[in-house]
């Protein structure tokens, strides 16, 4: 589903490359943690998948297509197959919960009837039924992240990318979010999650890919945050 | 569905940035008005030149029947005409020439003074009262002595009219006004372009978060850019409409009601030329706003 083939990424200016000859293959339906210290290249790897940036060398394949070779006008179509969740939620503050989720469908031109049908169902999936009319700042952090996940998942993408989704949340709330991501994974959605939250990685016991200074130092089928080292 | 979203965005965008949009509309209004004036003046100069001949032209009037000019004994004969045309054709000072028949001369007079006075049994003039003429365009406006001395006194030539002293200053001032209008307009057009660029920058900044999410969930570039393009189009159309109104007022009150009443010897621009002018500014206005918008949205909302 996602394949990195000897991918390197260097940003302009001096310093080490963000990614250095990385090769990783992620199957459809897998749940993969990308762990490592800040600056290890996790976010760069995620940005390569959504083609927000391009590799300096090597190839990135998403759903069988080489992302770097995609024509500019085809990039939106790629992104419709990928849901994205961030640490800072990125909700629109002047739109209600329902409107935030519906926005993702509106801007890709889905018909209103479909939006009316799909949005409440998705809010129910993330346990936010009855809160559709609230504004984001009337919700707790965990609830806001659920809205963000609902928005990422409402179009039923094949892949869900999460960049530190529990970074702003307390452990109990984080566990709830991880539970939700686990349920989404069970629907067949491939999940790639960058994190340095040890407890969630240890709790989930899923595949772990560790990056250190842009290099893969560990790729373990079922691991904890620091399995081999600790 | 998509269009409704764009219209909502358009309304919000226009309201959010209202002072900037007013600035853009006013700048466009003034610059397009000046461009329009330039276009009108250009057509005015063409009209004047059609009537009198341009600076480069001299006109040779041929003898009429019962001409009161002492140089004429009778109406010009065909051999005389052929001889005159040969001389003109062979002169190195002549770039181009054509003849004007009596009927053509009569049409010009009718157009200038209005046809009513030249129709029916009491007509002030008929085509037969007009003189045939040869219109010569010179290679160089300062070199005309040769051809003039060759033609002067030749059989069949009544007079040679060199309007350069009279027409020159008028055409020159029309030209000066035209260049002043277009020169000023050029600066204002630049100001309008920069204002549009700033407006887009502000709008993109205000909608940064939304645009980020739109890109993230796979909205197409056109979908994201459409509200910006529509804003640009609306401001352009407002500017064009205001400029067209100002030019119409200028034409009606300045030229049709005043200048053309007072200075009847000159052919003046009218609504036909106005239509051409409005087409020019109607095309220019949207280009001025859409072009920077297209360039900048590519930069600010790059997918």
Coordinates of C-alpha atoms in Angstrom, one line a residue:
Chain A
X1 CA 0.0 0.0 0.0
X2 CA 2.9 2.3 0.9
X3 CA 6.4 1.6 -0.3
X4 CA 9.6 3.6 0.3
X5 CA 12.4 2.5 -2.1
X6 CA 15.8 3.8 -1.0
X7 CA 14.3 7.2 -0.3
X8 CA 16.5 10.1 0.7
X9 CA 15.3 13.6 1.3
X10 CA 17.6 16.6 1.9
X11 CA 16.3 20.0 2.6
X12 CA 18.2 23.0 1.2
X13 CA 21.2 24.2 3.2
X14 CA 23.8 22.4 5.2
X15 CA 23.2 19.6 7.7
X16 CA 22.3 15.9 7.4
X17 CA 19.5 14.8 5.2
X18 CA 16.0 14.3 6.8
X19 CA 15.8 10.9 5.4
X20 CA 18.7 8.8 4.3
X21 CA 18.2 5.8 2.0
X22 CA 15.0 4.6 3.7
X23 CA 13.3 1.4 2.4
X24 CA 10.0 0.4 4.0
X25 CA 7.1 -1.7 2.7
X26 CA 3.7 -1.3 4.3
X27 CA 0.9 -3.8 3.3
X28 CA -2.7 -3.0 2.9
X29 CA -4.5 -3.0 6.3
X30 CA -1.4 -2.8 8.4
X31 CA -1.0 -0.6 11.5
X32 CA 2.5 0.9 11.6
X33 CA 4.1 3.1 14.2
X34 CA 6.9 5.4 13.0
X35 CA 8.9 6.2 16.1
X36 CA 12.0 8.2 16.8
X37 CA 13.3 11.4 18.4
X38 CA 12.3 14.8 17.2
X39 CA 14.1 15.5 13.9
X40 CA 14.5 11.8 13.1
X41 CA 12.6 12.2 9.9
X42 CA 9.1 11.0 10.9
X43 CA 7.2 13.9 9.6
X44 CA 9.2 14.1 6.4
X45 CA 8.3 10.5 5.7
X46 CA 4.6 11.3 6.2
X47 CA 4.8 14.4 4.0
X48 CA 6.3 12.3 1.2
X49 CA 3.3 10.0 1.3
X50 CA 0.9 12.9 0.7
X51 CA 3.3 14.5 -1.7
X52 CA 3.6 17.7 0.3
X53 CA 7.2 17.3 -0.5
X54 CA 9.2 15.2 -2.9
X55 CA 12.2 12.9 -2.3
X56 CA 15.6 14.0 -3.4
X57 CA 16.4 10.3 -4.3
X58 CA 14.5 7.1 -4.4
X59 CA 10.9 6.3 -5.0
X60 CA 7.7 6.5 -2.9
X61 CA 4.7 4.3 -4.0
X62 CA 1.2 4.8 -2.7
X63 CA -1.4 2.4 -3.8
X64 CA 0.8 1.2 -6.6
X65 CA 1.5 4.6 -8.0
X66 CA 4.8 6.4 -7.9
X67 CA 3.9 9.6 -6.0
X68 CA 6.8 11.6 -7.3
X69 CA 5.8 11.0 -10.9
X70 CA 2.2 12.1 -10.4
X71 CA 1.2 15.1 -12.5
X72 CA 0.3 18.1 -10.3
X73 CA -3.4 17.9 -11.2
X74 CA -3.6 14.3 -10.0
X75 CA -2.3 15.1 -6.5
X76 CA -5.7 16.0 -5.1
X77 CA -7.0 12.6 -6.3
X78 CA -4.1 10.9 -4.4
X79 CA -5.0 12.9 -1.2
X80 CA -8.6 11.8 -1.4
X81 CA -7.4 8.3 -0.8
X82 CA -5.4 9.4 2.3
X83 CA -6.9 10.8 5.5
X84 CA -4.6 12.9 7.6
X85 CA -4.7 13.7 11.3
X86 CA -2.4 16.1 13.2
X87 CA -1.3 16.8 16.7
X88 CA -3.0 20.2 16.6
X89 CA -6.3 18.9 15.2
X90 CA -6.6 21.7 12.6
X91 CA -10.3 22.2 12.8
X92 CA -12.0 25.3 11.5
X93 CA -13.0 27.2 14.6
X94 CA -16.0 29.0 13.0
X95 CA -17.6 25.8 11.8
X96 CA -19.6 23.3 13.9
X97 CA -18.4 19.7 14.4
X98 CA -20.7 18.5 11.6
X99 CA -19.7 21.3 9.3
X100 CA -16.0 20.5 9.9
X101 CA -16.5 16.9 8.9
X102 CA -18.9 17.8 6.0
X103 CA -16.3 20.3 4.7
X104 CA -14.0 17.5 3.7
X105 CA -16.7 16.1 1.5
X106 CA -18.0 19.4 0.2
X107 CA -14.7 20.6 -1.2
X108 CA -14.3 17.4 -3.2
X109 CA -17.8 17.9 -4.7
X110 CA -19.8 15.2 -3.0
X111 CA -23.5 15.6 -3.3
X112 CA -25.5 17.0 -0.4
X113 CA -27.6 13.9 0.0
X114 CA -24.4 11.8 0.5
X115 CA -23.0 14.3 3.0
X116 CA -26.2 14.3 5.0
X117 CA -26.1 10.5 5.2
X118 CA -22.4 10.0 5.8
X119 CA -21.5 12.7 8.3
X120 CA -23.8 11.6 11.2
X121 CA -22.7 8.0 10.7
X122 CA -19.1 9.0 10.9
X123 CA -19.7 11.1 14.0
X124 CA -21.3 8.1 15.6
X125 CA -18.3 5.9 14.7
X126 CA -16.1 8.3 16.6
X127 CA -18.5 8.5 19.6
X128 CA -19.5 12.1 19.0
X129 CA -23.2 11.5 18.3
X130 CA -25.3 14.4 19.5
X131 CA -22.4 16.9 19.4
X132 CA -22.6 17.8 15.8
X133 CA -23.9 21.3 16.5
X134 CA -21.1 22.2 18.9
X135 CA -18.2 24.5 17.9
X136 CA -14.7 23.0 18.3
X137 CA -13.7 25.2 21.2
X138 CA -16.7 23.9 23.2
X139 CA -15.1 20.4 23.1
X140 CA -12.3 18.8 25.0
X141 CA -9.0 18.1 23.3
X142 CA -9.8 14.4 22.9
X143 CA -13.2 15.2 21.4
X144 CA -11.6 17.7 19.0
X145 CA -9.1 15.0 17.9
X146 CA -12.1 12.7 17.3
X147 CA -13.6 15.3 15.1
X148 CA -10.3 15.5 13.2
X149 CA -10.3 11.8 12.8
X150 CA -13.9 11.8 11.6
X151 CA -13.0 14.4 9.0
X152 CA -10.0 12.3 7.9
X153 CA -12.1 9.1 7.7
X154 CA -15.4 10.4 6.4
X155 CA -14.4 9.8 2.8
X156 CA -13.4 6.2 3.7
X157 CA -9.7 6.6 2.6
X158 CA -7.5 3.6 2.0
X159 CA -4.8 5.1 4.2
X160 CA -4.9 7.1 7.4
X161 CA -1.8 9.1 8.2
X162 CA -1.5 10.4 11.8
X163 CA 1.3 12.8 12.9
X164 CA 1.5 12.7 16.7
X165 CA -2.3 12.5 17.1
X166 CA -2.0 12.0 20.9
X167 CA 0.8 14.6 21.4
X168 CA -1.6 17.1 23.0
X169 CA -3.7 14.6 25.0
X170 CA -3.5 13.0 28.5
X171 CA -2.9 9.2 28.7
X172 CA -6.5 8.2 29.3
X173 CA -7.7 10.3 26.4
X174 CA -4.8 9.0 24.3
X175 CA -5.9 5.5 25.0
X176 CA -9.4 6.3 23.7
X177 CA -8.0 7.8 20.5
X178 CA -5.8 4.7 20.0
X179 CA -8.8 2.5 20.5
X180 CA -10.6 4.5 17.8
X181 CA -7.7 4.2 15.4
X182 CA -7.6 0.5 16.1
X183 CA -11.2 0.2 15.2
X184 CA -10.6 2.1 12.0
X185 CA -7.7 -0.1 11.2
X186 CA -10.0 -3.1 11.6
X187 CA -12.2 -1.8 8.7
X188 CA -9.2 -2.5 6.5
X189 CA -7.7 1.0 6.5
X190 CA -3.9 1.1 6.5
X191 CA -2.7 3.3 9.3
X192 CA 0.7 5.0 9.5
X193 CA 1.2 6.9 12.7
X194 CA 4.2 8.9 13.7
X195 CA 4.6 9.3 17.5
X196 CA 7.0 9.4 20.4
X197 CA 4.3 8.5 22.9
X198 CA 5.8 5.3 24.4
X199 CA 2.7 4.2 26.2
X200 CA 0.5 4.0 23.1
X201 CA 3.1 2.1 21.2
X202 CA 3.6 -0.4 24.0
X203 CA -0.1 -0.8 24.5
X204 CA -1.0 -1.5 20.8
X205 CA 1.8 -4.0 20.1
X206 CA 1.8 -3.3 16.3
X207 CA 4.5 -3.0 13.8
X208 CA 7.2 -0.4 14.7
X209 CA 9.6 1.3 12.4
X210 CA 12.2 3.3 14.2
X211 CA 14.0 6.2 12.6
X212 CA 17.2 7.7 13.8
X213 CA 18.8 10.7 12.0
X214 CA 16.8 9.7 8.9
X215 CA 17.8 6.1 8.9
X216 CA 15.7 3.0 9.7
X217 CA 17.3 1.5 12.8
X218 CA 14.5 -1.0 13.6
X219 CA 11.5 -2.6 11.8
X220 CA 9.7 -5.0 14.1
X221 CA 6.5 -6.8 13.3
X222 CA 5.1 -6.5 16.8
X223 CA 7.0 -4.3 19.1
X224 CA 7.0 -1.7 21.9
X225 CA 8.4 1.8 21.7
X226 CA 11.9 0.7 22.7
X227 CA 11.7 -3.1 22.5
X228 CA 15.2 -4.0 21.4
X229 CA 17.0 -1.2 23.1
X230 CA 15.1 -1.3 26.4
Chain B
X1 CA -22.8 22.2 -5.2
X2 CA -19.3 23.3 -6.0
X3 CA -20.5 26.6 -7.4
X4 CA -22.6 27.3 -4.4
X5 CA -19.6 26.9 -2.2
X6 CA -17.7 29.3 -4.4
X7 CA -20.5 31.9 -4.3
X8 CA -20.6 31.7 -0.5
X9 CA -16.8 32.1 -0.4
X10 CA -17.1 35.0 -2.8
X11 CA -19.6 36.8 -0.7
X12 CA -17.5 36.3 2.4
X13 CA -14.3 37.2 0.7
X14 CA -15.7 40.5 -0.6
X15 CA -17.1 41.4 2.8
X16 CA -13.9 40.4 4.7
X17 CA -11.7 42.5 2.6
X18 CA -14.0 45.3 1.7
X19 CA -11.6 48.3 2.0
X20 CA -9.0 46.6 -0.2
X21 CA -11.6 45.7 -2.8
X22 CA -12.8 49.3 -2.8
X23 CA -9.3 50.5 -3.4
X24 CA -8.9 48.0 -6.3
X25 CA -12.2 49.0 -7.8
X26 CA -11.4 52.8 -7.6
X27 CA -7.9 52.4 -9.0
X28 CA -9.2 50.2 -11.8
X29 CA -12.0 52.8 -12.4
X30 CA -9.5 55.7 -12.8
X31 CA -6.9 53.8 -14.8
X32 CA -9.5 52.2 -17.1
X33 CA -11.1 55.6 -17.6
X34 CA -7.7 57.1 -18.7
X35 CA -7.0 54.1 -21.0
X36 CA -10.5 54.6 -22.4
X37 CA -9.8 58.3 -23.0
X38 CA -6.6 57.4 -24.7
X39 CA -8.5 55.0 -27.0
X40 CA -11.1 57.6 -27.8
X41 CA -8.5 60.3 -28.5
X42 CA -6.7 57.9 -30.8
X43 CA -9.9 57.3 -32.7
X44 CA -10.5 61.1 -32.7
X45 CA -7.1 61.6 -34.3
X46 CA -7.9 58.9 -37.0
X47 CA -11.2 60.6 -37.7
X48 CA -9.5 64.0 -38.1
X49 CA -6.9 62.6 -40.3
X50 CA -9.5 60.9 -42.5
X51 CA -11.2 64.2 -43.0
X52 CA -8.2 66.5 -43.6
X53 CA -5.4 64.2 -44.3
X54 CA -2.7 63.6 -41.9
X55 CA 0.5 65.6 -41.4
X56 CA 2.1 63.7 -44.2
X57 CA -0.6 64.5 -46.7
X58 CA -1.1 67.2 -49.3
X59 CA -4.2 67.5 -51.5
X60 CA -4.2 68.5 -55.1
X61 CA -7.6 69.9 -56.2
X62 CA -8.4 69.6 -59.8
X63 CA -10.3 72.1 -61.9
X64 CA -14.1 72.1 -61.9
X65 CA -16.4 73.2 -64.7
X66 CA -16.8 77.0 -64.4
X67 CA -14.2 77.1 -61.7
X68 CA -13.7 80.6 -60.3
X69 CA -10.0 79.8 -59.9
X70 CA -8.1 81.8 -62.6
X71 CA -5.7 78.8 -63.2
X72 CA -8.7 76.8 -64.6
X73 CA -10.0 77.5 -68.0
X74 CA -12.3 74.5 -68.1
X75 CA -13.0 71.2 -66.2
X76 CA -9.9 69.0 -66.0
X77 CA -9.7 66.6 -69.0
X78 CA -8.8 63.0 -68.9
X79 CA -5.4 63.4 -70.5
X80 CA -4.6 66.2 -68.0
X81 CA -5.6 63.9 -65.2
X82 CA -3.5 61.1 -66.5
X83 CA -0.5 63.4 -66.8
X84 CA -1.0 64.6 -63.2
X85 CA -1.3 61.1 -62.0
X86 CA 1.9 60.1 -63.9
X87 CA 3.8 63.0 -62.3
X88 CA 2.6 62.0 -58.8
X89 CA 3.3 58.3 -59.4
X90 CA 6.9 59.0 -60.5
X91 CA 7.8 61.5 -57.8
X92 CA 10.3 60.0 -55.2
X93 CA 8.8 62.2 -52.5
X94 CA 5.4 60.4 -52.8
X95 CA 4.9 57.3 -50.6
X96 CA 1.3 56.7 -51.6
X97 CA -1.6 58.4 -53.4
X98 CA -5.2 58.0 -54.3
X99 CA -7.8 60.0 -56.1
X100 CA -11.1 61.2 -54.6
X101 CA -14.1 61.6 -56.9
X102 CA -16.7 64.3 -56.8
X103 CA -19.1 61.9 -55.2
X104 CA -16.7 60.9 -52.5
X105 CA -16.0 64.6 -51.7
X106 CA -19.7 65.2 -51.5
X107 CA -20.2 62.3 -49.1
X108 CA -17.5 63.8 -46.8
X109 CA -19.2 67.2 -46.7
X110 CA -22.6 65.6 -46.0
X111 CA -21.1 63.7 -43.2
X112 CA -19.5 66.7 -41.6
X113 CA -22.4 69.1 -41.8
X114 CA -25.3 66.6 -41.7
X115 CA -27.1 65.3 -44.8
X116 CA -30.3 67.4 -44.5
X117 CA -28.8 70.5 -46.1
X118 CA -27.6 68.6 -49.2
X119 CA -30.8 66.8 -50.2
X120 CA -33.8 67.8 -52.3
X121 CA -34.2 70.6 -54.9
X122 CA -32.9 73.4 -52.5
X123 CA -29.6 71.6 -51.7
X124 CA -26.8 74.0 -50.8
X125 CA -24.4 71.9 -52.9
X126 CA -24.5 69.0 -55.2
X127 CA -21.9 66.5 -56.1
X128 CA -21.1 68.5 -59.3
X129 CA -20.1 71.5 -57.3
X130 CA -17.3 69.4 -55.7
X131 CA -13.8 69.2 -57.1
X132 CA -12.0 66.0 -57.9
X133 CA -8.7 65.7 -56.0
X134 CA -5.5 63.7 -55.6
X135 CA -4.4 62.8 -52.0
X136 CA -0.7 62.4 -51.7
X137 CA 1.0 60.8 -48.7
X138 CA 4.6 62.0 -48.5
X139 CA 7.6 59.9 -47.6
X140 CA 8.8 62.7 -45.4
X141 CA 6.7 65.6 -44.2
X142 CA 9.5 68.0 -44.7
X143 CA 10.2 67.1 -48.3
X144 CA 7.4 68.3 -50.5
X145 CA 8.9 71.1 -52.5
X146 CA 9.7 68.9 -55.6
X147 CA 6.2 67.5 -56.1
X148 CA 4.5 70.8 -55.3
X149 CA 6.6 72.8 -57.8
X150 CA 6.0 70.1 -60.4
X151 CA 2.3 70.2 -60.0
X152 CA 1.8 73.9 -59.4
X153 CA 0.7 75.7 -62.6
X154 CA 0.1 72.4 -64.4
X155 CA -3.0 72.3 -66.6
X156 CA -6.0 71.0 -64.8
X157 CA -4.6 71.7 -61.3
X158 CA -6.7 74.3 -59.4
X159 CA -4.9 74.5 -56.2
X160 CA -2.6 72.5 -53.9
X161 CA -3.6 72.4 -50.3
X162 CA -1.0 71.8 -47.7
X163 CA -2.9 71.5 -44.4
X164 CA 0.1 70.7 -42.4
X165 CA 0.3 74.1 -40.7
X166 CA -3.4 73.9 -39.7
X167 CA -3.9 70.3 -39.0
X168 CA -0.5 69.7 -37.5
X169 CA -1.1 71.5 -34.2
X170 CA -4.5 70.0 -33.7
X171 CA -3.3 66.5 -34.4
X172 CA -0.2 67.1 -32.2
X173 CA -2.3 68.2 -29.3
X174 CA -4.7 65.2 -29.7
X175 CA -1.6 63.0 -29.7
X176 CA -0.1 64.7 -26.7
X177 CA -3.4 64.3 -24.8
X178 CA -3.5 60.7 -25.8
X179 CA 0.0 59.9 -24.6
X180 CA -0.6 61.8 -21.4
X181 CA -3.7 59.8 -20.7
X182 CA -2.1 56.5 -21.6
X183 CA 1.1 57.3 -19.7
X184 CA -0.8 58.2 -16.5
X185 CA -2.9 55.1 -17.0
X186 CA 0.3 53.0 -17.2
X187 CA 1.3 54.0 -13.7
X188 CA -2.2 53.5 -12.4
X189 CA -2.4 50.1 -14.0
X190 CA 0.8 49.2 -12.2
X191 CA -0.8 50.4 -8.9
X192 CA -3.9 48.3 -9.7
X193 CA -1.8 45.2 -10.3
X194 CA 0.0 45.7 -7.0
X195 CA -3.2 46.3 -5.1
X196 CA -4.7 43.2 -6.6
X197 CA -1.6 41.2 -5.5
X198 CA -1.9 42.6 -2.0
X199 CA -5.5 41.8 -1.8
X200 CA -4.9 38.2 -2.8
X201 CA -2.0 37.9 -0.3
X202 CA -4.3 39.1 2.5
X203 CA -7.2 36.9 1.4
X204 CA -4.9 33.9 1.2
X205 CA -3.5 34.7 4.6
X206 CA -7.0 35.0 6.1
X207 CA -8.0 31.7 4.7
X208 CA -4.7 29.9 5.3
X209 CA -6.2 27.3 7.6
X210 CA -9.1 26.5 5.3
X211 CA -6.9 26.3 2.3
X212 CA -4.5 24.0 4.2
X213 CA -7.4 21.7 5.0
X214 CA -8.8 21.8 1.5
X215 CA -5.4 20.8 0.1
X216 CA -5.2 18.1 2.7
X217 CA -8.5 16.5 1.8
X218 CA -7.8 16.7 -1.9
X219 CA -9.8 19.7 -3.1
X220 CA -8.7 20.5 -6.7
X221 CA -6.6 23.6 -7.3
X222 CA -9.3 25.1 -9.4
X223 CA -11.8 24.6 -6.6
X224 CA -9.6 26.4 -4.1
X225 CA -8.7 29.2 -6.5
X226 CA -12.2 29.7 -7.9
X227 CA -13.4 32.1 -5.1
X228 CA -10.2 34.2 -5.6
X229 CA -10.8 34.3 -9.4
X230 CA -14.4 35.3 -8.9
X231 CA -13.5 38.1 -6.5
X232 CA -11.0 39.3 -9.1
X233 CA -13.7 39.2 -11.8
X234 CA -16.3 41.0 -9.7
X235 CA -13.9 43.9 -8.8
X236 CA -12.8 44.1 -12.5
X237 CA -16.4 44.3 -13.7
X238 CA -17.2 47.0 -11.2
X239 CA -14.2 49.0 -12.3
X240 CA -15.1 48.5 -16.0
X241 CA -18.7 49.5 -15.4
X242 CA -17.7 52.7 -13.6
X243 CA -15.1 53.6 -16.2
X244 CA -17.6 52.9 -19.0
X245 CA -20.1 55.2 -17.2
X246 CA -17.5 58.0 -16.8
X247 CA -16.5 57.7 -20.5
X248 CA -20.2 57.8 -21.5
X249 CA -20.7 60.9 -19.5
X250 CA -17.6 62.5 -21.0
X251 CA -18.8 61.7 -24.5
X252 CA -22.3 62.9 -24.0
X253 CA -21.7 66.1 -22.0
X254 CA -18.2 66.9 -23.1
X255 CA -18.2 66.0 -26.8
X256 CA -21.7 65.5 -28.2
X257 CA -23.3 68.4 -26.2
X258 CA -20.4 70.9 -26.2
X259 CA -17.4 70.3 -28.3
X260 CA -19.2 69.1 -31.4
X261 CA -21.7 72.0 -31.2
X262 CA -19.0 74.6 -30.8
X263 CA -16.3 73.3 -33.2
X264 CA -18.3 72.1 -36.1
X265 CA -15.5 72.1 -38.6
X266 CA -14.0 69.0 -36.9
X267 CA -15.4 65.5 -37.1
X268 CA -16.0 64.2 -33.6
X269 CA -16.0 60.7 -32.1
X270 CA -19.4 59.3 -31.3
X271 CA -21.1 56.2 -29.8
X272 CA -19.6 53.9 -32.4
X273 CA -16.1 54.8 -31.1
X274 CA -17.4 54.6 -27.6
X275 CA -18.4 51.0 -28.2
X276 CA -14.9 50.1 -29.4
X277 CA -13.5 51.8 -26.3
X278 CA -15.8 49.9 -23.9
X279 CA -14.7 46.7 -25.6
X280 CA -11.1 47.5 -25.0
X281 CA -11.5 48.4 -21.3
X282 CA -13.9 45.5 -20.9
X283 CA -11.2 43.1 -22.0
X284 CA -8.4 44.9 -20.2
X285 CA -10.1 45.2 -16.8
X286 CA -10.5 41.4 -16.2
X287 CA -7.0 40.8 -17.5
X288 CA -5.6 43.2 -15.0
X289 CA -7.2 41.4 -12.0
X290 CA -7.3 37.8 -13.2
X291 CA -3.6 37.7 -14.3
X292 CA -2.1 38.6 -10.9
X293 CA -4.7 36.4 -9.2
X294 CA -3.8 33.4 -11.4
X295 CA -0.1 33.9 -10.8
X296 CA -0.4 34.5 -7.0
X297 CA -2.9 31.7 -6.3
X298 CA -0.5 29.4 -8.0
X299 CA 2.1 30.6 -5.5
X300 CA 0.0 30.8 -2.3
X301 CA -2.3 27.8 -2.7
X302 CA 0.1 25.5 -4.5
X303 CA -1.0 21.9 -4.1

